[in-house]
Short mmCIF file of C-alpha atoms and ligand atoms in Angstrom, two decimals:
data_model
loop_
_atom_site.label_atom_id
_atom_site.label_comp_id
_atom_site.label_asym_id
_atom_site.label_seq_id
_atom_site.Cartn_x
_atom_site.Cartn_y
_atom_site.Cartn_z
CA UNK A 130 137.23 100.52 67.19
CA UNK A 131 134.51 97.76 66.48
CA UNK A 132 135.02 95.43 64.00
CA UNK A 133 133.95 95.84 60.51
CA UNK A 134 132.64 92.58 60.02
CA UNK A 135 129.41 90.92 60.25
CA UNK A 136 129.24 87.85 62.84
CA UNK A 137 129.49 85.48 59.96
CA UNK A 138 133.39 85.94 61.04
CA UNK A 139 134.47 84.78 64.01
CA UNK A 140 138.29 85.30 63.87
CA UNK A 141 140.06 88.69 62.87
CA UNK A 142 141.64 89.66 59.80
CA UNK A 143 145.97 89.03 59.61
CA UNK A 144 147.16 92.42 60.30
CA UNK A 145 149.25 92.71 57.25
CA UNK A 146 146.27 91.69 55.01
CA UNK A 147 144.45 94.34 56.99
CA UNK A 148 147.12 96.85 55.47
CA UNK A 149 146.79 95.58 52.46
CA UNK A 150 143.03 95.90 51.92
CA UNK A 151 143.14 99.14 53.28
CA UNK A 152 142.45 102.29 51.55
CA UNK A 153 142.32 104.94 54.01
CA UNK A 154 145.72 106.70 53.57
CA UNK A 155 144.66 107.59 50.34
CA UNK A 156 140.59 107.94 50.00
CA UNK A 157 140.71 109.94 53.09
CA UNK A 158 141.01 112.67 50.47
CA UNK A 159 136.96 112.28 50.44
CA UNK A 160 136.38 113.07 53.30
CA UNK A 161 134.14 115.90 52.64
CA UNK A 162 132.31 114.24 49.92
CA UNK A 163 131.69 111.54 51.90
CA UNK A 164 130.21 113.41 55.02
CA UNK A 165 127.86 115.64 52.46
CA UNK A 166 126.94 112.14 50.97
CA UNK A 167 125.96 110.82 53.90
CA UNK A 168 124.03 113.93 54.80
CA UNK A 169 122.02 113.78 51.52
CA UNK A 170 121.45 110.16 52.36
CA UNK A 171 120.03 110.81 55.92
CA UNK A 172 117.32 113.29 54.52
CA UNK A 173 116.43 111.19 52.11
CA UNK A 174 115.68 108.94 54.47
CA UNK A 175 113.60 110.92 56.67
CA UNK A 176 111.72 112.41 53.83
CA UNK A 177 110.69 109.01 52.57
CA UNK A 178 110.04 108.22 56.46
CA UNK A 179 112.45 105.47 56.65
CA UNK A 180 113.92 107.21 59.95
CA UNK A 181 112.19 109.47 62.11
CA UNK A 182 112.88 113.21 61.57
CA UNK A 183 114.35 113.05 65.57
CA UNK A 184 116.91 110.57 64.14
CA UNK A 185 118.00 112.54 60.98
CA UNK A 186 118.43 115.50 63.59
CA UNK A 187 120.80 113.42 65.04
CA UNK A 188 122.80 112.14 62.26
CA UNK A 189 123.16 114.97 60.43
CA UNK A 190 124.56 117.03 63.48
CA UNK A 191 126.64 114.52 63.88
CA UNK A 192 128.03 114.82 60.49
CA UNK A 193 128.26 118.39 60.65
CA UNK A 194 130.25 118.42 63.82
CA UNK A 195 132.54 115.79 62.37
CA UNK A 196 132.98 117.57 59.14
CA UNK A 197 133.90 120.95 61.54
CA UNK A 198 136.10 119.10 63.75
CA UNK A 199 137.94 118.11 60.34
CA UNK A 200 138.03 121.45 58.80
CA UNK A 201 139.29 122.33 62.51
CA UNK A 202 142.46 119.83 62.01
CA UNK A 203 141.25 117.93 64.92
CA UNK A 204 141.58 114.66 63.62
CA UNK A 205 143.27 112.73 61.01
CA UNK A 206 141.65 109.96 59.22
CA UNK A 207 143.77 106.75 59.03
CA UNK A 208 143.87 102.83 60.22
CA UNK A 209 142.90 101.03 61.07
CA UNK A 210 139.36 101.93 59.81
CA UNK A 211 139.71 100.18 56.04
CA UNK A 212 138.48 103.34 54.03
CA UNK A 213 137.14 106.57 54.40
CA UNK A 214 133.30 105.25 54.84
CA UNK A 215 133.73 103.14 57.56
CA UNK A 216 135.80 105.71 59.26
CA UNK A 217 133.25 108.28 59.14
CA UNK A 218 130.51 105.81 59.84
CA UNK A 219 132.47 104.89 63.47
CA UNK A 220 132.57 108.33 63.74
CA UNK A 221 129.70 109.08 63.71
CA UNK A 222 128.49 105.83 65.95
CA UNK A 223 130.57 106.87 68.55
CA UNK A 224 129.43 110.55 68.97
CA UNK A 225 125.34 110.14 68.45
CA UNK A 226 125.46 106.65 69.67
CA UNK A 227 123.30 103.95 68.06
CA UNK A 228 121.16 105.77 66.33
CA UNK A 229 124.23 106.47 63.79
CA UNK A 230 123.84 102.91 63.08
CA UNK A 231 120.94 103.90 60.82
CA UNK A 232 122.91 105.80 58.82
CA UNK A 233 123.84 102.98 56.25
CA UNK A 234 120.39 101.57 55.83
CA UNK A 235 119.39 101.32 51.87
CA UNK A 236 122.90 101.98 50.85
CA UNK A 237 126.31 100.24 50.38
CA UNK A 238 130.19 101.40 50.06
CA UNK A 239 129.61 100.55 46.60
CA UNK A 240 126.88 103.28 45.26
CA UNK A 241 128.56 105.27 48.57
CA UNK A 242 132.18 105.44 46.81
CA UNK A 243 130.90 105.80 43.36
CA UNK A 244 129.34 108.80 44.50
CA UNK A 245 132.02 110.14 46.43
CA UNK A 246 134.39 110.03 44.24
CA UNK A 247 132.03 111.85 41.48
CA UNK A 248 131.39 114.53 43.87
CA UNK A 249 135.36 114.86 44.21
CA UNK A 250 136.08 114.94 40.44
CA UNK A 251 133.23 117.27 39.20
CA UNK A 252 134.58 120.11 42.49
CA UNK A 253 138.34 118.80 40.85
CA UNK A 254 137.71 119.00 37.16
CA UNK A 255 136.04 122.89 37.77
CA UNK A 256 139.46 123.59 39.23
CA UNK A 257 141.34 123.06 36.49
CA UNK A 258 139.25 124.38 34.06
CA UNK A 259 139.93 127.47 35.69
CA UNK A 260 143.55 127.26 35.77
CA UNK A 261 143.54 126.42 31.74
CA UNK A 262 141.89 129.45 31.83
CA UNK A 263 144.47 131.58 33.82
CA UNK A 264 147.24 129.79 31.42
CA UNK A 265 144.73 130.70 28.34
CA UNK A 266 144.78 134.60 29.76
CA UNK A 267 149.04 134.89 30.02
CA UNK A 268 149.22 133.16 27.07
CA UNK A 269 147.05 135.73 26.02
CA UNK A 270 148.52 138.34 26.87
CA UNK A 271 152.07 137.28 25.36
CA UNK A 272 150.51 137.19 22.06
CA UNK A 273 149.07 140.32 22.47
CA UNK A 274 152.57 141.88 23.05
CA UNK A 275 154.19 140.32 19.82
CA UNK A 276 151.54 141.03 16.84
CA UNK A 277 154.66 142.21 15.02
CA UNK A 278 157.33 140.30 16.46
CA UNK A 279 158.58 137.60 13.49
CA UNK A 280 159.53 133.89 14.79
CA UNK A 281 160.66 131.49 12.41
CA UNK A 282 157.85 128.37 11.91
CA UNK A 283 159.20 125.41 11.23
CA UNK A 284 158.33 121.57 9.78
CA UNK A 285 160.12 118.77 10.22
CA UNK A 286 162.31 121.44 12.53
CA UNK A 287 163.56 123.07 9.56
CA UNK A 288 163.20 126.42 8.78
CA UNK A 289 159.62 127.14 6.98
CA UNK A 290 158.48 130.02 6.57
CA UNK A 291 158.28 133.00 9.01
CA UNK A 292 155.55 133.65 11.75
CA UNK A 293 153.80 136.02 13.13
CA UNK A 294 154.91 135.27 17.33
CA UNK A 295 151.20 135.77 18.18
CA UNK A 296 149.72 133.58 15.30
CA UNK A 297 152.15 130.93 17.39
CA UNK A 298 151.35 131.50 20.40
CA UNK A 299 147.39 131.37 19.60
CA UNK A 300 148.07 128.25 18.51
CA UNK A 301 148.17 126.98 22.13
CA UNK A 302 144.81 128.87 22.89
CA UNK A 303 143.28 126.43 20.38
CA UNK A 304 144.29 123.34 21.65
CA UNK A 305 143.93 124.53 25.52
CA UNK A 306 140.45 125.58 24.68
CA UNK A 307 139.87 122.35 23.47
CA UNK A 308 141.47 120.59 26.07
CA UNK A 309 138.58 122.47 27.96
CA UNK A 310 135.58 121.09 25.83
CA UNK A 311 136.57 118.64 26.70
CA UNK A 312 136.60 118.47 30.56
CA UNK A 313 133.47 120.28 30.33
CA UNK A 314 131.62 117.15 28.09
CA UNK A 315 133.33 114.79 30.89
CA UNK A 316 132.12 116.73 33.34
CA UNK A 317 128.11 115.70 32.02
CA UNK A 318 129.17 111.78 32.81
CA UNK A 319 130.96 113.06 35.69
CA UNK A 320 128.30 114.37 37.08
CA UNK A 321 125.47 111.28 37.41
CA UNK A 322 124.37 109.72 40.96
CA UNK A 323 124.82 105.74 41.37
CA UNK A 324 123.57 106.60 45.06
CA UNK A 325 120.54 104.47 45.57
CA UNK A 326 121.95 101.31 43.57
CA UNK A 327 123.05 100.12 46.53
CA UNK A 328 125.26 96.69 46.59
CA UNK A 329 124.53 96.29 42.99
CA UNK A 330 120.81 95.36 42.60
CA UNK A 331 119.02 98.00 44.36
CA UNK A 332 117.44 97.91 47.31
CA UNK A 333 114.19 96.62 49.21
CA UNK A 334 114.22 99.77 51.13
CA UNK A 335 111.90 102.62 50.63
CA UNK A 336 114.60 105.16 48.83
CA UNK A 337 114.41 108.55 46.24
CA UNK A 338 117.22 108.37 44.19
CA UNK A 339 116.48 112.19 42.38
CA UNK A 340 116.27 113.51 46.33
CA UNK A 341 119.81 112.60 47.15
CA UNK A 342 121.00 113.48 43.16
CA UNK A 343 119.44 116.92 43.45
CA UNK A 344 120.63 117.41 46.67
CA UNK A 345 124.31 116.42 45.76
CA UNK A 346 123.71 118.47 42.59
CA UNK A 347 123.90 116.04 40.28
CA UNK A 348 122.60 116.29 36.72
CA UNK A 349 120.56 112.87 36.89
CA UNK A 350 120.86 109.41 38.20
CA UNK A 351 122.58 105.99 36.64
CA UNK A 352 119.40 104.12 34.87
CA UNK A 353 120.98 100.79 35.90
CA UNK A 354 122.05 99.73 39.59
CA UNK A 355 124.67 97.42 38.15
CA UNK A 356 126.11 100.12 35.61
CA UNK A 357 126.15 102.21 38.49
CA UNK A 358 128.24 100.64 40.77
CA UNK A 359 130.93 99.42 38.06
CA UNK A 360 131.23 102.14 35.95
CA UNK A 361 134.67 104.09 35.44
CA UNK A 362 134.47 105.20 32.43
CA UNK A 363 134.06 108.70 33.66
CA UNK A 364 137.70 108.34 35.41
CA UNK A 365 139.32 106.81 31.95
CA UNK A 366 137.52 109.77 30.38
CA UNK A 367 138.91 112.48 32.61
CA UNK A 368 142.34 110.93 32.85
CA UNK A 369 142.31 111.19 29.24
CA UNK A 370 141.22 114.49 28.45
CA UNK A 371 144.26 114.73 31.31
CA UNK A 372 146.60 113.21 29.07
CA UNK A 373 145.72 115.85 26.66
CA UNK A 374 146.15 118.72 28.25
CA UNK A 375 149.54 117.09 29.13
CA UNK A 376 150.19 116.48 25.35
CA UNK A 377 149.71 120.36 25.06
CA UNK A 378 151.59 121.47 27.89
CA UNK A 379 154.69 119.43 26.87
CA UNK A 380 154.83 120.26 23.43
CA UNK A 381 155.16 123.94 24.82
CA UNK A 382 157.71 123.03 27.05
CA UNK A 383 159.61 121.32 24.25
CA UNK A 384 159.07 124.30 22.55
CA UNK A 385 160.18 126.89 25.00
CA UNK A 386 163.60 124.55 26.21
CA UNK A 387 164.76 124.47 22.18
CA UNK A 388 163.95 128.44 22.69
CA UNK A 389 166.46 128.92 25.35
CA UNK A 390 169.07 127.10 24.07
CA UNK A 391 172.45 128.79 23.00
CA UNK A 392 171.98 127.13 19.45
CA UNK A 393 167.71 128.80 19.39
CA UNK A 394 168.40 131.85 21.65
CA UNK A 395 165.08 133.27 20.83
CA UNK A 396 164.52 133.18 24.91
CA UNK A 397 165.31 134.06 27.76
CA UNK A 398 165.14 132.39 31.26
CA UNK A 399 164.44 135.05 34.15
CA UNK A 400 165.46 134.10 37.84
CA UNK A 401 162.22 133.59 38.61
CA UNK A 402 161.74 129.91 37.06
CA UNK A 403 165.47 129.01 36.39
CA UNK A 404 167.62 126.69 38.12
CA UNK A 405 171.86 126.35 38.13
CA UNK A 406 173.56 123.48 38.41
CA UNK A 407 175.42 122.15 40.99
CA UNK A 408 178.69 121.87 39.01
CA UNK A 409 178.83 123.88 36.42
CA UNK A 410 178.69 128.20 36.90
CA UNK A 411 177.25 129.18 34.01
CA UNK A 412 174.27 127.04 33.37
CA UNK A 413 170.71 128.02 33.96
CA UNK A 414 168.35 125.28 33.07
CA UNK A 415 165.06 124.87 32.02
CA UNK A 416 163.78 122.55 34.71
CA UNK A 417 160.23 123.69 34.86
CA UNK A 418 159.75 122.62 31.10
CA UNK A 419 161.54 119.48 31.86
CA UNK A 420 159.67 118.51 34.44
CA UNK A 421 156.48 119.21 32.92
CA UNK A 422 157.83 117.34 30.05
CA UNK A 423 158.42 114.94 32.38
CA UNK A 424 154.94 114.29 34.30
CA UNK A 425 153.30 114.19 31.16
CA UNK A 426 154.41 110.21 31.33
CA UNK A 427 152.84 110.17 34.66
CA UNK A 428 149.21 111.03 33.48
CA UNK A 429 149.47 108.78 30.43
CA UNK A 430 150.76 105.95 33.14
CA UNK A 431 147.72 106.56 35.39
CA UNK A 432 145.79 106.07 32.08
CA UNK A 433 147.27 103.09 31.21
CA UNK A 434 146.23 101.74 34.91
CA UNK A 435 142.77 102.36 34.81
CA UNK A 436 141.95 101.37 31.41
CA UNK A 437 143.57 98.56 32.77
CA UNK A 438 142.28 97.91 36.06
CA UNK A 439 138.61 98.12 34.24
CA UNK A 440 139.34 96.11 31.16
CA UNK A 441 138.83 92.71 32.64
CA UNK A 442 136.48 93.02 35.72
CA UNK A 443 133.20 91.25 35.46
CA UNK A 444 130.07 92.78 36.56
CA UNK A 445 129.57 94.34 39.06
CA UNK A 446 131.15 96.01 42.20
CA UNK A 447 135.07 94.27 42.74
CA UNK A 448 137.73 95.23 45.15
CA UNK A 449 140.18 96.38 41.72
CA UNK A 450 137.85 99.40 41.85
CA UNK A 451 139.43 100.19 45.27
CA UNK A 452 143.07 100.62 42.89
CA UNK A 453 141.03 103.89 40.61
CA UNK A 454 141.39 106.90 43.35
CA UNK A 455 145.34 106.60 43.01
CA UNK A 456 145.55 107.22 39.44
CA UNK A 457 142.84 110.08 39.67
CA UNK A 458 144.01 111.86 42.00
CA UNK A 459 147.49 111.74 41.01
CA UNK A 460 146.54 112.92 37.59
CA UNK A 461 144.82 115.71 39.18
CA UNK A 462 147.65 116.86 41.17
CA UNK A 463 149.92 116.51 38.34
CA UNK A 464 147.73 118.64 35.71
CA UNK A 465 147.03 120.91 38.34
CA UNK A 466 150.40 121.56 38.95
CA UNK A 467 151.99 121.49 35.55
CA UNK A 468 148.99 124.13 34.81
CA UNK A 469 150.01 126.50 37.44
CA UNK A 470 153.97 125.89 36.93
CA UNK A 471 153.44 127.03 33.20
CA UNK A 472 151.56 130.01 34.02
CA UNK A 473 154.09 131.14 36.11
CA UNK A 474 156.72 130.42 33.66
CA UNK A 475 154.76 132.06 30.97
CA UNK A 476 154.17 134.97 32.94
CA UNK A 477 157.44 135.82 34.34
CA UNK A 478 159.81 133.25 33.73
CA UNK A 479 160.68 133.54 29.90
CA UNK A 480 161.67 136.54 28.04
CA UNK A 481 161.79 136.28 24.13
CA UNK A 482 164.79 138.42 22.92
CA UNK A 483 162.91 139.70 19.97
CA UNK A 484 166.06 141.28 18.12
CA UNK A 485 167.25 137.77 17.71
CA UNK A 486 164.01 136.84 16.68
CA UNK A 487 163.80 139.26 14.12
CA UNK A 488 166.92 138.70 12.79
CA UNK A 489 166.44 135.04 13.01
CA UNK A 490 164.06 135.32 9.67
CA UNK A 491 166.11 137.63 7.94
CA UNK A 492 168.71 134.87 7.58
CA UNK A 493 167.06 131.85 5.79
CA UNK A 494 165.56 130.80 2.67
CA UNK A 495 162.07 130.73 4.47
CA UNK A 496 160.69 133.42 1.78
CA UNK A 497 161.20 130.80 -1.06
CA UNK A 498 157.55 130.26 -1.29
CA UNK A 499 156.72 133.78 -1.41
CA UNK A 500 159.33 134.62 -4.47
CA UNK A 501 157.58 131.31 -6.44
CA UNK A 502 153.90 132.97 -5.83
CA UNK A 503 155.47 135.89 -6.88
CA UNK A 504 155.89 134.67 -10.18
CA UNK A 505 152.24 132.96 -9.89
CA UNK A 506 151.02 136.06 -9.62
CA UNK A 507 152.60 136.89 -13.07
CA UNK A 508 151.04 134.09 -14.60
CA UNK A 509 153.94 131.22 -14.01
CA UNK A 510 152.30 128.05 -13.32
CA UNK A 511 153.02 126.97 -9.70
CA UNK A 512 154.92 124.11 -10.31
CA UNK A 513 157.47 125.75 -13.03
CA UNK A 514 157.82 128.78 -10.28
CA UNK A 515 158.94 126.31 -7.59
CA UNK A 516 161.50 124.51 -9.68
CA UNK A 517 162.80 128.10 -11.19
CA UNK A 518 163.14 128.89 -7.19
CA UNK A 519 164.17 125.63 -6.63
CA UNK A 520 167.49 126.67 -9.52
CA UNK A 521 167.51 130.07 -7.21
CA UNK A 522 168.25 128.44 -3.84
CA UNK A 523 171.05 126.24 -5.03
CA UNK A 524 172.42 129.20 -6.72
CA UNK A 525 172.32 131.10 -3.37
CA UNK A 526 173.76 128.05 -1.28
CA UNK A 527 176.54 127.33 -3.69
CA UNK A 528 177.63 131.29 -3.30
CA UNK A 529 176.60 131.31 0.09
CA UNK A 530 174.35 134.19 0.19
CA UNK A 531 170.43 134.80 0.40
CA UNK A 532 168.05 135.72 -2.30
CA UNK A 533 168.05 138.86 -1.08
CA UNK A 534 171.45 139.61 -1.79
CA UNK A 535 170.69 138.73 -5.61
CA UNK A 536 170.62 141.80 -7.82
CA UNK A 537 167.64 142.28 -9.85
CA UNK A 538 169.58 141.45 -12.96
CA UNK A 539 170.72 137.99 -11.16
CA UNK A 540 167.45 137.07 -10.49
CA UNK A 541 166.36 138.21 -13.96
CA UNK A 542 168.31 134.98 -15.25
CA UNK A 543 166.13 132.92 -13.63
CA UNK A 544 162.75 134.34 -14.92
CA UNK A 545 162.34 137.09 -16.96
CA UNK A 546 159.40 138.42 -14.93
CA UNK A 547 161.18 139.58 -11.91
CA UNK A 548 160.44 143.30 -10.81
CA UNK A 549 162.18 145.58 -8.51
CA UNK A 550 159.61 145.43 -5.99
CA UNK A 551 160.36 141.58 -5.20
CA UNK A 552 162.81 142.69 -2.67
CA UNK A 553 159.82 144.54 -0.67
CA UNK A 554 158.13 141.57 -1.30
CA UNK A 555 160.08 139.06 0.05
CA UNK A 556 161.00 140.75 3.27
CA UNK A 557 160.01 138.80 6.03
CA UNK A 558 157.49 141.62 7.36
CA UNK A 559 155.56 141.21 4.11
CA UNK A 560 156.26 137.75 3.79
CA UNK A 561 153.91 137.29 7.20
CA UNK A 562 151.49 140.44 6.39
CA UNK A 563 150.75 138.60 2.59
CA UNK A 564 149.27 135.35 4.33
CA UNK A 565 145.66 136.60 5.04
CA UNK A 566 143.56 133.58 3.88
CA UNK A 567 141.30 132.69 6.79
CA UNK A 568 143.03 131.27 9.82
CA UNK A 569 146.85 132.41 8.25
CA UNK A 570 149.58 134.64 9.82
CA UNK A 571 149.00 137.86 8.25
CA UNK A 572 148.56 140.44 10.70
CA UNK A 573 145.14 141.83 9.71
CA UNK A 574 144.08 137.80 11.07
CA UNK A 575 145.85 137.53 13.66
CA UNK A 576 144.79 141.00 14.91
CA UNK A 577 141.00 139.59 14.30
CA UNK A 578 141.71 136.64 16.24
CA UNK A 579 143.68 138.57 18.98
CA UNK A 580 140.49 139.90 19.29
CA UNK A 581 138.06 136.98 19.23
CA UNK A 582 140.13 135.51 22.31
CA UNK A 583 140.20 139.10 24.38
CA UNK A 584 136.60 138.69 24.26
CA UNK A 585 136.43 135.14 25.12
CA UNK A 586 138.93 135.76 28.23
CA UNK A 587 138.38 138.81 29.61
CA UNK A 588 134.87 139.82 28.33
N1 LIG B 97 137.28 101.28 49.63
C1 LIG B 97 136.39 100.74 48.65
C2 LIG B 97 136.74 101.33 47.28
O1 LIG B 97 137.48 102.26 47.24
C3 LIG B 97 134.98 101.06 48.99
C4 LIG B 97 133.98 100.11 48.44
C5 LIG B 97 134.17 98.77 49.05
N2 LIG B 97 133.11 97.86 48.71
C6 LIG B 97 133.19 96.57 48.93
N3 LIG B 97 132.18 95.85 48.56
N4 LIG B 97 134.24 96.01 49.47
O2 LIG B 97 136.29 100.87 46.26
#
């Protein structure tokens, strides 16, 4: 292995310290990006005749075979070359010989990683878009199944007032699809070449910075060499957005461990994503919400880093950069992951047990509203209904029974306007089936929007 140095140094570098600077363990993960970066760069360079065609032959052979032998598992990146560039670079010298050494001309590690690691992201970020999609689709589907089936909604986790288990479920359509605006407007800053901006400043060399951009397919190139090679904003972006798709997929997990308790019971566990424990028979826990629940602290840790790592570098280029590719690929593993676990668990790993569901809102107060706008609709102003109600429910808890087990004359004593159909009314079917303002539970809206999202998945 030659030495990475120029001849300005004449000893060698202390081979812990060579550890330490190293980042090839983990950027070897570029591999791929780097080789089709380096190709882009050696046609550039021939096209703007800075090496003869004969030598971009050469080098870009080279890179291909070296990219096959990878994909082959012939070789594994790793020390002591300090990162994936250099690595590839040797590489590359040692199978074409010195005309590899052209390779780097009008180009430094610094625009080199900074595209690399765009490249990586923008292939990354499409990947989970698509599995927010799959999760979107089961989701889906599980809504589709329980138009009719009543769940309790809560505030403040107490009882509310009773749900359509679709409207619910749509709920996390909404904030997945905007988890995926959102990758998709990262994506645009994602997807911007710094190749060409060399060290920091640019370069002497006779270079075409929209050859190698459209080449590498990006959507334009960095105005500003220095910007270029400093930037991260795109990674604090991305690991945000991240953390929000986290935010989503642990509230659900929340959601669906109170669901299987004993005490919630309005779920089931199947086989296929529950776990025992090691001491006590009976258990089956809900470990693949946990852990989601869990990694979501990951993501918002690798946020934390790089907003960190970035908040007090001066311009331009420095070595902290080196510390980004951990947190971003990390939090690309993680959401990756966490996407695919809940899928699965959605799909076939939870059962609701709708009878307990059902019965679940026959049991509580949560038509008080509807018996107030009941009287509303007779003319009661709102705020004298709720404290007549208000009278009712005390009534009911002090006898411990529910307002539908008042008789009519009962709840005649309350308000004289009482009919005999406010026992049809108040049942929880038509409790959920009278909310049809725009974007409410009743089930003429959430069929509508049970449609809207079939055609937005599956069209
Ligand atoms: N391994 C480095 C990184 O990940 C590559 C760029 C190094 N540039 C430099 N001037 N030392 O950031």
């Amino acid at each position: 292995m030659s030495k990475t140095w120029s001849n300005r140094f004449e000893g060698s570098l202390d081979q812990f310290i060579q550890r330490f600077n190293s980042s090839i363990n983990f950027d070897k993960k570029l591999i791929l990006e780097d080789i089709d970066c380096s190709i882009a760069h050696a046609r550039m360079l021939c096209s703007t005749k800075v090496i003869t065609n004969d030598d971009a032959t050469k080098i870009i052979n080279g890179l291909e075979k070296i990219k096959k032998d990878f994909e082959n598992n012939m070789f594994d990146p790793s020390q002591p070359a300090e990162d994936i560039h250099y690595f590839i670079e040797e590489k590359l010298i040692n199978l074409i010989g010195d005309v590899g050494k052209k390779l780097h001309t009008g180009r430094s590690r610094n625009d080199q990683v900074g595209t690399d690691i765009r490249l990586w992201l923008r292939k990354e970020i499409d990947n989970i878009n698509h599995l927010t999609i799959g999760l979107q689709k089961v989701l889906f589907l599980e809504a589709e199944r329980n138009l009719y089936t009543l769940i309790p909604g809560y505030t403040h986790l107490q009882r509310a007032q009773p749900l359509s288990l679709a409207h619910h479920i749509m709920a996390y359509l909404e904030m997945f699809s905007r988890d995926r605006d959102r990758l998709m407007d990262v994506r645009k800053r994602v997807n911007i070449s710094p190749l060409g901006a060399a060290a920091l400043a640019g370069t002497k060399i006779k270079i075409d910075r929209y050859l190698t951009a459209n080449e590498l397919g990006f959507e334009d190139i960095y105005k500003n060499s220095i910007d270029a090679v400093s930037d991260r904003d795109f990674a604090i972006e991305f690991t945000c957005a991240s953390s929000l798709i986290m935010v989503h997929l642990s509230r659900l997990s929340e959601e669906i461990i109170l669901w299987v308790t004993d005490e919630f019971s309005f779920a089931t566990l199947t086989d296929k994503c529950a776990t025992g424990s090691s001491l006590m028979p009976q258990k089956k826990n809900p470990d693949v919400p946990e852990l989601i629940r869990g990694k979501t602290g990951r993501v918002y840790g690798n946020l934390h880093a790089l907003l960190t790592i970035v908040k007090g570098l001066p311009l331009a280029y420095n070595k902290d950069f080196q510390e980004d590719k951990e947190p971003i690929f990390d939090t690309v593993k993680t959401v990756k992951d966490c996407l695919s676990a809940m899928t699965i668990l959605i799909n076939e790993g939870l059962e609701f047990n709708k009878d307990n569901l059902m019965n679940a809102v026959e049991e509580d107060f949560s038509n008080a509203t509807d018996l107030a706008d009941y009287l509303v609709e007779k003319n009661v102003p709102f705020r004298e209904a709720y404290q007549i109600v208000g009278n009712l429910v005390r009534t009911c808890l002090e006898r411990q029974c529910l307002i539908k087990d008042l008789t009519l004359n009962e709840l005649r004593g309350f308000h004289v306007d009482f009919e005999n159909d406010i026992f049809e009314k108040i049942s929880p079917k038509n409790v959920v089936d009278s909310r049809k303002s725009l974007g409410g539970t009743g089930f003429d809206r959430v069929s509508e929007e049970l449609k809207n999202w079939k055609n937005e998945l599956f069209h």
